[in-house]
Amino acid sequence: MQTQDYTAPDGRLIDRLSAVKAVVRDFIAQRKDDRIGLIVFGTGAYAQAPLTLDHASLLLLLEDTRIGMAGPNTALGDAIGLTIKLLDQAHEQEKVLILLTDGNDTGSAISPGHAAKMASERGIVVHTIGIGDPQGSGEAKVDLQTLQVIARTTGGRAFQARDRTALQQVYATLDQITPHQVKSFSHQ
């Protein structure tokens, strides 16, 4: 996430995490009636923000997210596993995970494929977004094939976003294909 290959609106190069934060802030603003959480993963996975309708607090916690705060590795399977645990306690009819990574699984206790099967069994749809370089090496290489398998297994879609504009388009697509839960009451 520290690679500086995305551009800010003013044209200067910024790191991937900064670009992701800006796009995710806009996405959260559009999903006013959704409970949204934030899971950060690296060597391990942990909930930076639990599922909440308090989007102001969620945005503060998103802003506090830092490169490397969860460790240097990429634990895709563990991130899916933690999401399953958190969503098992939720009462929403639609359970969706947007899994964004710029690397490949290098340290999960549970394989991403097995975690995807468990998510599917619980009705959790996983949309994946690869923002790294598929031609890179080591942890810097995003594993698009694994992301496609995760999405396919859970009924989600796999995306690749090589720049900020493409990332914005991915989130716009996700906003359209993911149902908004809106309750309305009327009185006569």
Backbone as a chain_set.jsonl record, in Angstrom:
{"seq": "MQTQDYTAPDGRLIDRLSAVKAVVRDFIAQRKDDRIGLIVFGTGAYAQAPLTLDHASLLLLLEDTRIGMAGPNTALGDAIGLTIKLLDQAHEQEKVLILLTDGNDTGSAISPGHAAKMASERGIVVHTIGIGDPQGSGEAKVDLQTLQVIARTTGGRAFQARDRTALQQVYATLDQITPHQVKSFSHQ", "coords": {"N": [[0.811, -1.199, 0.0], [2.146, 1.091, 0.238], [3.36, 1.819, -2.1], [3.885, 4.351, -4.43], [2.032, 4.929, -6.828], [-0.37, 5.863, -7.693], [-2.448, 8.608, -8.666], [-3.227, 11.779, -7.31], [-6.117, 13.989, -7.334], [-4.983, 16.425, -8.093], [-2.885, 15.697, -9.653], [-0.426, 14.899, -8.587], [1.778, 12.234, -7.482], [0.65, 9.701, -5.282], [0.542, 7.459, -2.433], [-0.851, 4.115, -2.523], [-2.643, 3.529, -0.421], [-3.556, 6.063, 0.397], [-4.988, 6.843, -1.873], [-6.948, 4.846, -1.914], [-8.29, 5.381, 0.506], [-9.504, 7.876, -0.075], [-11.324, 7.195, -2.123], [-12.897, 5.265, -0.824], [-13.99, 6.821, 1.222], [-15.795, 8.408, -0.255], [-17.503, 6.372, -1.162], [-18.612, 5.417, 1.244], [-20.067, 7.67, 1.97], [-22.142, 7.561, 0.141], [-23.613, 5.419, 0.988], [-25.583, 5.737, 3.066], [-27.548, 4.427, 4.652], [-26.543, 1.98, 5.315], [-25.023, -0.489, 7.363], [-21.688, -0.453, 7.98], [-18.436, -1.833, 8.161], [-14.904, -1.97, 8.949], [-12.15, -3.814, 8.145], [-8.812, -4.389, 8.785], [-5.93, -5.774, 7.403], [-2.877, -7.592, 7.543], [-0.119, -9.024, 8.632], [-1.769, -10.186, 10.416], [-5.351, -10.109, 10.944], [-7.68, -7.633, 11.843], [-10.51, -5.988, 13.335], [-10.871, -2.799, 12.476], [-12.979, -1.063, 12.567], [-16.119, -1.854, 13.857], [-19.193, -3.23, 12.485], [-21.32, -0.609, 11.672], [-23.669, 2.122, 11.81], [-22.811, 4.569, 12.311], [-21.332, 6.59, 10.573], [-19.641, 8.778, 10.723], [-17.831, 8.214, 12.798], [-16.754, 5.91, 11.679], [-15.458, 6.996, 9.438], [-13.458, 8.476, 10.728], [-11.954, 6.398, 11.838], [-11.181, 5.111, 9.505], [-9.538, 7.103, 8.474], [-7.513, 7.006, 10.37], [-6.229, 4.686, 9.717], [-3.22, 3.138, 8.889], [-0.321, 2.508, 6.862], [1.087, -0.659, 7.149], [0.175, -1.08, 9.749], [-1.055, -3.409, 10.542], [0.871, -5.238, 10.272], [3.536, -6.644, 8.201], [2.858, -8.58, 6.264], [0.424, -10.31, 4.109], [-2.649, -11.32, 4.832], [-5.002, -12.68, 3.463], [-6.906, -14.807, 3.65], [-7.344, -14.893, 6.424], [-8.512, -12.395, 6.806], [-10.946, -12.724, 5.47], [-11.967, -14.772, 7.068], [-12.239, -13.449, 9.584], [-14.165, -11.592, 8.856], [-16.327, -13.293, 8.337], [-16.814, -14.19, 10.936], [-17.604, -11.773, 12.188], [-19.85, -11.073, 10.64], [-21.514, -13.22, 11.087], [-22.741, -12.591, 13.441], [-24.338, -10.53, 12.746], [-27.508, -9.166, 11.68], [-28.359, -8.522, 9.175], [-29.936, -9.019, 5.991], [-28.607, -9.086, 3.552], [-25.28, -9.799, 3.116], [-22.186, -8.562, 2.594], [-18.836, -8.494, 1.549], [-16.237, -6.376, 0.705], [-13.283, -6.958, -0.55], [-10.193, -5.675, -0.627], [-6.956, -5.551, -1.955], [-3.385, -5.184, -2.388], [-1.581, -7.132, -2.683], [-0.518, -10.569, -2.245], [-1.672, -13.607, -0.718], [0.206, -14.282, 2.045], [0.451, -15.168, 4.596], [-1.736, -16.378, 5.977], [-3.669, -18.135, 8.421], [-5.742, -19.635, 7.57], [-6.562, -20.801, 4.396], [-7.172, -18.686, 1.539], [-8.983, -19.773, -0.355], [-10.368, -21.765, 1.102], [-11.5, -20.168, 3.081], [-13.172, -18.616, 1.469], [-15.026, -20.568, 0.632], [-16.243, -21.118, 3.091], [-17.404, -18.623, 3.589], [-19.219, -18.506, 1.486], [-20.95, -20.606, 2.181], [-22.243, -19.405, 4.266], [-23.678, -17.471, 3.086], [-22.401, -15.117, 2.392], [-21.391, -12.67, 0.221], [-18.516, -12.033, -1.634], [-16.809, -9.451, -3.01], [-13.979, -8.762, -4.9], [-11.074, -6.686, -5.094], [-8.248, -6.026, -6.83], [-5.438, -4.105, -6.515], [-2.784, -3.991, -6.943], [0.331, -4.765, -8.616], [0.195, -7.17, -11.024], [2.4, -8.215, -12.243], [4.441, -7.957, -10.503], [6.786, -8.946, -7.882], [7.162, -11.34, -5.215], [5.635, -10.303, -2.187], [4.633, -8.006, -3.272], [3.314, -8.609, -5.559], [0.159, -8.751, -6.847], [-2.291, -11.207, -6.503], [-4.251, -11.973, -8.791], [-5.605, -14.183, -9.778], [-6.287, -15.745, -7.502], [-7.977, -13.893, -6.28], [-10.046, -13.833, -8.144], [-10.999, -16.449, -7.886], [-11.95, -16.399, -5.241], [-14.03, -14.482, -5.463], [-15.69, -15.72, -7.403], [-16.383, -18.106, -6.073], [-18.017, -17.176, -4.038], [-20.071, -15.876, -5.277], [-19.566, -13.304, -5.972], [-17.968, -10.473, -7.591], [-14.913, -9.985, -9.379], [-12.458, -7.486, -9.515], [-10.032, -5.344, -11.077], [-7.989, -2.612, -10.394], [-5.99, -0.355, -11.645], [-5.412, 2.296, -11.36], [-6.413, 5.456, -9.805], [-8.772, 6.436, -11.001], [-9.861, 4.125, -12.171], [-10.312, 2.71, -9.828], [-12.284, 4.303, -8.621], [-14.331, 3.832, -10.464], [-14.778, 1.11, -10.042], [-15.834, 1.122, -7.407], [-18.127, 2.626, -7.911], [-19.52, 0.857, -9.534], [-19.874, -1.237, -7.683], [-21.538, 0.073, -5.889], [-23.832, 0.228, -7.431], [-24.502, -2.49, -7.917], [-24.804, -3.606, -5.438], [-27.289, -4.042, -3.145], [-29.094, -1.374, -1.62], [-30.139, -1.001, 1.667], [-32.997, 0.209, 2.633], [-35.328, 1.453, 4.829], [-38.616, 2.475, 4.929], [-41.184, 4.39, 6.391], [-44.616, 5.068, 6.458], [-47.332, 7.132, 7.296], [-50.841, 7.446, 7.638]], "CA": [[0.0, 0.0, 0.0], [3.008, 2.273, 0.277], [3.836, 2.149, -3.434], [3.321, 5.614, -4.905], [1.756, 4.813, -8.259], [-1.689, 6.43, -7.95], [-2.366, 10.064, -8.723], [-4.247, 12.575, -6.619], [-6.827, 14.83, -8.304], [-4.123, 17.511, -8.581], [-1.876, 15.135, -10.544], [0.795, 14.412, -7.929], [1.752, 10.817, -7.125], [0.364, 9.391, -3.883], [0.574, 6.023, -2.166], [-2.109, 3.413, -2.793], [-3.575, 3.648, 0.698], [-4.186, 7.393, 0.348], [-5.983, 6.813, -2.957], [-8.045, 3.984, -1.472], [-9.054, 6.107, 1.526], [-10.326, 8.904, -0.717], [-12.42, 6.545, -2.845], [-13.766, 4.615, 0.158], [-14.757, 7.896, 1.881], [-16.919, 8.739, -1.135], [-18.407, 5.217, -1.164], [-19.328, 5.429, 2.524], [-21.022, 8.791, 1.927], [-23.28, 7.163, -0.684], [-24.295, 4.275, 1.599], [-26.031, 6.311, 4.333], [-28.404, 3.539, 5.436], [-25.89, 0.675, 5.455], [-24.041, -0.713, 8.43], [-20.41, -0.718, 7.318], [-17.299, -2.047, 9.048], [-13.595, -1.883, 8.304], [-11.173, -4.781, 8.621], [-7.461, -4.137, 8.322], [-5.176, -7.021, 7.488], [-1.464, -7.623, 7.176], [0.301, -10.297, 9.208], [-3.018, -10.645, 11.006], [-6.53, -9.33, 10.556], [-8.459, -7.176, 12.981], [-11.578, -5.039, 13.011], [-10.564, -1.386, 12.748], [-14.285, -0.513, 12.934], [-17.177, -2.858, 13.766], [-20.34, -2.813, 11.674], [-21.938, 0.544, 12.312], [-24.334, 3.171, 11.043], [-22.126, 5.802, 12.7], [-20.338, 6.766, 9.509], [-18.654, 9.784, 11.129], [-16.786, 7.475, 13.516], [-16.127, 5.032, 10.695], [-14.536, 7.807, 8.633], [-12.301, 8.78, 11.579], [-11.144, 5.181, 11.94], [-10.577, 4.937, 8.187], [-8.438, 8.079, 8.379], [-6.439, 6.552, 11.264], [-5.598, 3.489, 9.164], [-1.868, 3.437, 8.432], [0.429, 1.452, 6.172], [1.835, -1.549, 8.022], [-0.33, -1.154, 11.117], [-1.44, -4.792, 10.846], [2.033, -6.086, 10.004], [4.065, -6.544, 6.836], [2.402, -9.628, 5.341], [-0.932, -10.174, 3.574], [-3.432, -12.461, 5.31], [-6.324, -12.617, 2.815], [-7.803, -15.814, 4.229], [-7.7, -14.478, 7.784], [-9.437, -11.266, 6.688], [-12.261, -13.301, 5.146], [-12.402, -15.488, 8.268], [-12.707, -12.482, 10.576], [-15.427, -11.044, 8.348], [-17.351, -14.315, 8.588], [-17.106, -14.154, 12.369], [-18.352, -10.555, 12.488], [-21.145, -11.082, 9.956], [-22.362, -14.25, 11.702], [-23.463, -11.939, 14.528], [-25.166, -9.471, 12.172], [-28.851, -9.603, 11.313], [-28.687, -8.06, 7.834], [-30.24, -10.073, 5.027], [-27.524, -9.073, 2.564], [-23.971, -9.69, 3.754], [-21.241, -8.344, 1.51], [-17.476, -8.098, 1.875], [-15.416, -5.846, -0.379], [-11.911, -7.318, -0.183], [-9.261, -4.916, -1.451], [-5.568, -5.852, -1.622], [-2.369, -4.941, -3.412], [-0.605, -8.205, -2.548], [-1.017, -11.944, -2.313], [-1.731, -14.22, 0.604], [1.527, -14.744, 2.46], [0.548, -15.524, 5.998], [-3.016, -16.706, 6.61], [-3.848, -19.409, 9.091], [-6.743, -20.325, 6.76], [-6.314, -20.435, 2.993], [-8.236, -17.855, 0.971], [-9.986, -20.621, -0.995], [-11.207, -22.383, 2.14], [-12.282, -19.086, 3.695], [-14.226, -18.257, 0.515], [-16.062, -21.613, 0.72], [-16.975, -20.901, 4.345], [-18.224, -17.419, 3.389], [-20.314, -18.889, 0.588], [-21.881, -21.419, 2.962], [-22.977, -18.51, 5.17], [-24.392, -16.492, 2.28], [-21.644, -13.866, 2.297], [-20.861, -12.395, -1.117], [-17.234, -11.336, -1.558], [-16.308, -8.786, -4.212], [-12.556, -8.541, -4.69], [-10.428, -5.63, -5.872], [-6.797, -6.083, -6.838], [-4.901, -2.814, -6.925], [-1.345, -4.078, -7.085], [0.931, -5.107, -9.901], [0.209, -8.621, -11.224], [3.722, -8.589, -12.753], [5.407, -7.732, -9.435], [7.379, -10.146, -7.3], [6.97, -11.493, -3.774], [4.383, -9.777, -1.636], [4.173, -6.876, -4.083], [2.55, -9.126, -6.699], [-1.231, -9.029, -6.519], [-2.688, -12.515, -7.032], [-5.578, -11.791, -9.385], [-6.264, -15.487, -9.935], [-6.902, -16.081, -6.22], [-9.092, -12.97, -6.082], [-11.134, -14.295, -9.01], [-11.556, -17.672, -7.285], [-12.724, -15.974, -4.063], [-15.269, -13.847, -5.93], [-16.518, -16.722, -8.084], [-16.867, -19.055, -5.065], [-19.032, -16.551, -3.181], [-21.08, -15.187, -6.082], [-19.188, -11.905, -6.124], [-17.255, -10.1, -8.816], [-13.506, -9.627, -9.199], [-12.078, -6.279, -10.241], [-8.663, -4.857, -10.989], [-7.962, -1.15, -10.513], [-4.578, 0.022, -11.763], [-5.247, 3.714, -11.032], [-7.482, 6.012, -8.978], [-10.005, 6.52, -11.79], [-10.399, 2.764, -12.262], [-10.812, 2.358, -8.494], [-13.559, 5.004, -8.473], [-15.318, 3.13, -11.296], [-15.1, -0.146, -9.359], [-16.74, 1.413, -6.299], [-19.416, 3.041, -8.492], [-20.173, -0.392, -9.942], [-20.296, -1.927, -6.459], [-22.685, 0.807, -5.359], [-25.001, -0.111, -8.25], [-24.876, -3.909, -7.866], [-25.048, -4.002, -4.059], [-28.555, -3.411, -2.758], [-29.187, -0.455, -0.485], [-31.207, -1.394, 2.579], [-33.683, 1.416, 3.071], [-36.641, 1.211, 5.414], [-39.417, 3.704, 4.948], [-42.439, 4.274, 7.106], [-45.575, 6.107, 6.103], [-48.503, 7.181, 8.185], [-51.99, 8.125, 7.062]], "C": [[0.856, 1.266, 0.0], [3.551, 2.667, -1.086], [3.13, 3.407, -3.93], [3.137, 5.555, -6.417], [0.329, 5.237, -8.617], [-1.544, 7.95, -7.974], [-3.528, 10.69, -7.95], [-4.97, 13.41, -7.675], [-5.971, 15.972, -8.87], [-2.956, 17.01, -9.434], [-0.61, 14.635, -9.874], [0.643, 12.941, -7.551], [1.519, 10.655, -5.627], [0.43, 7.879, -3.693], [-0.824, 5.423, -2.354], [-3.115, 3.581, -1.669], [-4.278, 4.996, 0.693], [-5.266, 7.444, -0.724], [-7.196, 5.988, -2.542], [-8.913, 4.716, -0.45], [-9.987, 7.137, 0.892], [-11.536, 8.293, -1.412], [-13.405, 5.908, -1.866], [-14.583, 5.656, 0.928], [-15.987, 8.262, 1.049], [-17.959, 7.618, -1.153], [-19.246, 5.204, 0.114], [-20.394, 6.522, 2.518], [-22.273, 8.434, 1.125], [-24.13, 6.083, -0.023], [-24.829, 4.653, 2.983], [-26.8, 5.338, 5.224], [-27.808, 2.145, 5.651], [-25.001, 0.642, 6.7], [-22.763, -1.164, 7.726], [-19.349, -0.9, 8.393], [-16.011, -1.952, 8.25], [-12.654, -2.881, 8.952], [-9.844, -4.462, 7.964], [-6.702, -5.456, 8.441], [-3.773, -6.837, 6.944], [-0.978, -8.988, 7.608], [-0.892, -10.966, 9.88], [-4.152, -9.79, 10.502], [-7.236, -8.884, 11.826], [-9.473, -6.132, 12.525], [-11.145, -3.641, 13.443], [-11.848, -0.672, 13.179], [-15.311, -1.634, 12.822], [-18.283, -2.359, 12.832], [-21.071, -1.692, 12.392], [-22.682, 1.41, 11.308], [-23.715, 4.529, 11.351], [-20.975, 6.044, 11.721], [-19.306, 7.833, 9.845], [-17.502, 9.114, 11.877], [-16.03, 6.549, 12.575], [-15.103, 5.8, 9.858], [-13.297, 8.204, 9.439], [-11.368, 7.575, 11.674], [-10.486, 4.842, 10.6], [-9.373, 5.867, 8.047], [-7.251, 7.665, 9.237], [-5.715, 5.307, 10.751], [-4.264, 3.879, 8.542], [-1.236, 2.233, 7.741], [1.214, 0.655, 7.208], [1.285, -1.719, 9.414], [-0.765, -2.567, 11.51], [-0.3, -5.762, 10.567], [2.386, -6.08, 8.533], [3.516, -7.558, 5.837], [1.001, -9.338, 4.82], [-1.707, -11.438, 3.929], [-4.856, -12.382, 4.759], [-7.321, -13.571, 3.462], [-8.264, -15.425, 5.619], [-8.671, -13.298, 7.765], [-10.848, -11.763, 6.368], [-12.817, -14.017, 6.374], [-12.93, -14.558, 9.34], [-14.034, -11.866, 10.145], [-16.57, -12.023, 8.589], [-17.786, -14.266, 10.048], [-17.958, -12.934, 12.722], [-19.745, -10.569, 11.861], [-22.072, -12.179, 10.472], [-23.225, -13.645, 12.806], [-24.418, -10.861, 14.024], [-26.507, -10.027, 11.724], [-29.277, -9.116, 9.937], [-28.994, -9.246, 6.924], [-29.135, -10.196, 3.999], [-26.208, -8.853, 3.285], [-22.917, -9.674, 2.651], [-19.894, -7.917, 2.085], [-16.832, -7.554, 0.607], [-13.979, -6.03, 0.074], [-10.954, -6.634, -1.143], [-7.844, -5.223, -0.998], [-4.64, -5.456, -2.76], [-1.292, -6.017, -3.352], [-1.219, -9.565, -2.747], [-0.933, -12.549, -0.922], [-0.363, -14.797, 0.964], [1.563, -15.217, 3.902], [-0.74, -15.901, 6.682], [-2.967, -18.056, 7.312], [-4.847, -20.273, 8.316], [-6.543, -19.881, 5.307], [-7.469, -19.578, 2.458], [-9.345, -18.689, 0.314], [-10.926, -21.261, 0.005], [-12.078, -21.327, 2.822], [-13.427, -18.667, 2.778], [-15.357, -19.285, 0.543], [-16.904, -21.435, 1.978], [-17.885, -19.674, 4.219], [-19.436, -17.747, 2.531], [-21.378, -19.685, 1.338], [-22.742, -20.565, 3.893], [-23.687, -17.391, 4.409], [-23.705, -15.142, 2.168], [-21.063, -13.752, 0.895], [-19.57, -11.602, -0.947], [-16.891, -10.781, -2.936], [-14.843, -8.476, -3.941], [-12.037, -7.438, -5.612], [-8.924, -5.785, -5.72], [-6.257, -4.75, -7.331], [-3.388, -2.845, -7.129], [-0.932, -4.439, -8.496], [0.953, -6.621, -10.071], [1.552, -9.118, -11.771], [4.802, -8.419, -11.688], [5.981, -9.04, -8.92], [7.129, -10.154, -5.8], [5.623, -10.98, -3.324], [3.823, -8.63, -2.445], [3.326, -7.319, -5.271], [1.127, -9.426, -6.255], [-1.643, -10.321, -7.238], [-4.124, -12.427, -7.559], [-6.328, -13.102, -9.528], [-6.96, -15.898, -8.632], [-8.097, -15.17, -5.947], [-10.287, -13.361, -6.94], [-11.793, -15.536, -8.432], [-12.43, -17.306, -6.077], [-14.07, -15.402, -4.504], [-16.212, -14.883, -6.548], [-17.147, -17.678, -7.072], [-18.031, -18.477, -4.271], [-20.13, -15.836, -3.956], [-20.795, -13.71, -6.262], [-18.525, -11.655, -7.463], [-15.831, -9.709, -8.463], [-13.179, -8.435, -10.086], [-10.576, -6.06, -10.114], [-8.702, -3.352, -11.227], [-6.508, -0.698, -10.486], [-4.339, 1.506, -11.474], [-6.477, 4.209, -10.269], [-8.81, 6.073, -9.724], [-10.665, 5.149, -11.907], [-10.972, 2.329, -10.916], [-12.151, 3.039, -8.224], [-14.654, 4.304, -9.273], [-15.73, 1.813, -10.659], [-16.097, 0.118, -8.234], [-18.1, 1.912, -6.792], [-20.198, 1.819, -8.941], [-20.684, -1.145, -8.725], [-21.499, -1.239, -5.826], [-23.955, 0.442, -6.128], [-25.447, -1.556, -8.051], [-25.167, -4.402, -6.455], [-26.301, -3.293, -3.574], [-28.391, -2.476, -1.567], [-30.348, -0.924, 0.374], [-31.839, -0.116, 3.117], [-35.055, 1.023, 3.619], [-37.394, 2.518, 5.395], [-40.724, 3.41, 5.672], [-43.355, 5.382, 6.629], [-46.773, 5.995, 7.02], [-49.607, 7.913, 7.459], [-52.908, 8.573, 8.162]], "O": [[0.352, 2.369, -0.211], [4.143, 3.738, -1.226], [1.905, 3.504, -3.854], [3.96, 6.056, -7.183], [-0.125, 4.989, -9.734], [-0.624, 8.504, -7.371], [-4.65, 10.184, -7.951], [-4.485, 13.528, -8.8], [-6.205, 16.432, -9.988], [-2.132, 17.805, -9.887], [0.213, 14.001, -10.533], [-0.467, 12.458, -7.329], [2.104, 11.366, -4.81], [0.38, 7.116, -4.658], [-1.831, 6.131, -2.343], [-4.306, 3.756, -1.922], [-5.478, 5.066, 0.958], [-6.333, 8.02, -0.512], [-8.335, 6.383, -2.788], [-10.141, 4.672, -0.536], [-11.146, 7.249, 1.292], [-12.646, 8.813, -1.305], [-14.617, 6.001, -2.06], [-15.743, 5.407, 1.255], [-17.086, 8.407, 1.584], [-19.16, 7.886, -1.16], [-20.459, 5.001, 0.059], [-21.503, 6.312, 3.01], [-23.352, 8.955, 1.404], [-25.265, 5.857, -0.443], [-24.555, 3.961, 3.963], [-26.703, 5.428, 6.448], [-28.498, 1.238, 6.117], [-24.325, 1.615, 7.032], [-22.766, -2.137, 6.971], [-19.359, -0.209, 9.411], [-16.033, -1.863, 7.023], [-12.387, -2.811, 10.152], [-9.759, -4.287, 6.749], [-6.814, -6.163, 9.442], [-3.521, -6.052, 6.03], [-1.368, -10.001, 7.029], [-0.991, -12.193, 9.897], [-3.945, -8.857, 9.726], [-7.375, -9.658, 12.773], [-9.317, -5.491, 11.486], [-11.065, -3.347, 14.635], [-11.82, 0.208, 14.04], [-15.371, -2.305, 11.792], [-18.293, -1.191, 12.442], [-21.402, -1.808, 13.572], [-22.365, 1.427, 10.119], [-24.059, 5.527, 10.719], [-19.816, 5.743, 12.005], [-18.2, 7.803, 9.306], [-16.335, 9.411, 11.622], [-14.809, 6.421, 12.666], [-14.007, 5.302, 9.602], [-12.199, 8.262, 8.886], [-10.147, 7.715, 11.6], [-9.361, 4.342, 10.569], [-8.319, 5.46, 7.56], [-6.105, 7.938, 8.88], [-4.686, 4.922, 11.306], [-4.186, 4.831, 7.765], [-1.587, 1.086, 8.017], [1.919, 1.226, 8.04], [1.877, -2.448, 10.21], [-0.835, -2.881, 12.699], [-0.49, -6.977, 10.621], [1.627, -5.571, 7.709], [3.714, -7.378, 4.635], [0.453, -8.261, 5.055], [-1.442, -12.507, 3.379], [-5.797, -12.061, 5.485], [-8.446, -13.184, 3.781], [-9.433, -15.601, 5.963], [-9.557, -13.211, 8.616], [-11.826, -11.274, 6.933], [-14.0, -13.887, 6.688], [-13.962, -14.841, 9.948], [-14.92, -11.644, 10.97], [-17.659, -11.622, 9.0], [-18.978, -14.298, 10.354], [-18.927, -13.051, 13.473], [-20.71, -10.125, 12.483], [-23.288, -12.082, 10.313], [-24.321, -14.136, 13.075], [-25.222, -10.337, 14.794], [-26.629, -11.215, 11.423], [-30.439, -9.278, 9.563], [-28.408, -10.321, 7.055], [-28.767, -11.307, 3.616], [-26.03, -7.852, 3.979], [-22.773, -10.627, 1.885], [-19.825, -7.087, 2.991], [-16.876, -8.195, -0.443], [-13.512, -5.336, 0.978], [-10.905, -6.968, -2.327], [-7.546, -5.168, 0.195], [-5.038, -5.398, -3.924], [-0.207, -5.84, -3.907], [-2.292, -9.707, -3.334], [-0.208, -12.055, -0.059], [0.155, -15.679, 0.28], [2.618, -15.628, 4.384], [-0.831, -15.753, 7.9], [-2.31, -18.991, 6.854], [-4.802, -21.501, 8.397], [-6.373, -18.691, 5.042], [-8.613, -19.738, 2.886], [-10.521, -18.342, 0.419], [-12.138, -21.301, -0.21], [-13.252, -21.568, 3.104], [-14.53, -18.393, 3.25], [-16.528, -18.91, 0.485], [-18.126, -21.581, 1.942], [-19.019, -19.695, 4.697], [-20.55, -17.312, 2.823], [-22.573, -19.461, 1.147], [-23.846, -20.966, 4.262], [-24.234, -16.471, 5.019], [-24.352, -14.135, 1.881], [-20.332, -14.632, 0.44], [-19.53, -10.619, -0.208], [-16.708, -11.528, -3.897], [-14.503, -7.979, -2.868], [-12.494, -7.279, -6.744], [-8.389, -5.687, -4.616], [-6.579, -4.314, -8.437], [-2.785, -1.823, -7.454], [-1.731, -4.421, -9.432], [1.663, -7.303, -9.332], [1.811, -10.321, -11.76], [5.969, -8.711, -11.951], [5.696, -10.111, -9.457], [6.913, -9.107, -5.189], [4.605, -11.19, -3.982], [2.642, -8.309, -2.316], [2.688, -6.49, -5.919], [0.913, -10.265, -5.38], [-1.375, -10.497, -8.427], [-5.079, -12.763, -6.859], [-7.553, -13.133, -9.414], [-8.104, -16.351, -8.662], [-9.12, -15.628, -5.436], [-11.429, -13.23, -6.5], [-13.017, -15.666, -8.48], [-13.525, -17.845, -5.916], [-15.118, -15.786, -3.985], [-17.403, -14.905, -6.237], [-18.321, -18.024, -7.2], [-18.935, -19.213, -3.874], [-21.028, -15.249, -3.352], [-21.675, -12.946, -6.658], [-18.522, -12.51, -8.348], [-15.571, -9.171, -7.387], [-13.57, -8.381, -11.252], [-9.94, -6.528, -9.17], [-9.366, -2.877, -12.148], [-5.876, -0.665, -9.43], [-3.191, 1.933, -11.356], [-7.456, 3.48, -10.107], [-9.859, 5.793, -9.145], [-11.881, 5.024, -11.759], [-12.001, 1.655, -10.868], [-13.055, 2.423, -7.661], [-15.788, 4.197, -8.805], [-16.899, 1.433, -10.723], [-17.099, -0.587, -8.119], [-19.12, 1.648, -6.156], [-21.412, 1.753, -8.748], [-21.811, -1.641, -8.734], [-22.382, -1.905, -5.285], [-25.033, 0.356, -5.539], [-26.647, -1.827, -8.018], [-25.715, -5.491, -6.281], [-26.363, -2.064, -3.593], [-27.643, -2.759, -0.632], [-31.427, -1.213, -0.143], [-31.258, 0.557, 3.969], [-35.835, 0.346, 2.949], [-36.867, 3.554, 5.802], [-41.284, 2.319, 5.568], [-42.913, 6.512, 6.42], [-47.164, 4.91, 7.452], [-49.354, 8.884, 6.747], [-53.948, 9.173, 7.893]]}, "num_chains": 1, "name": "protein.A"}
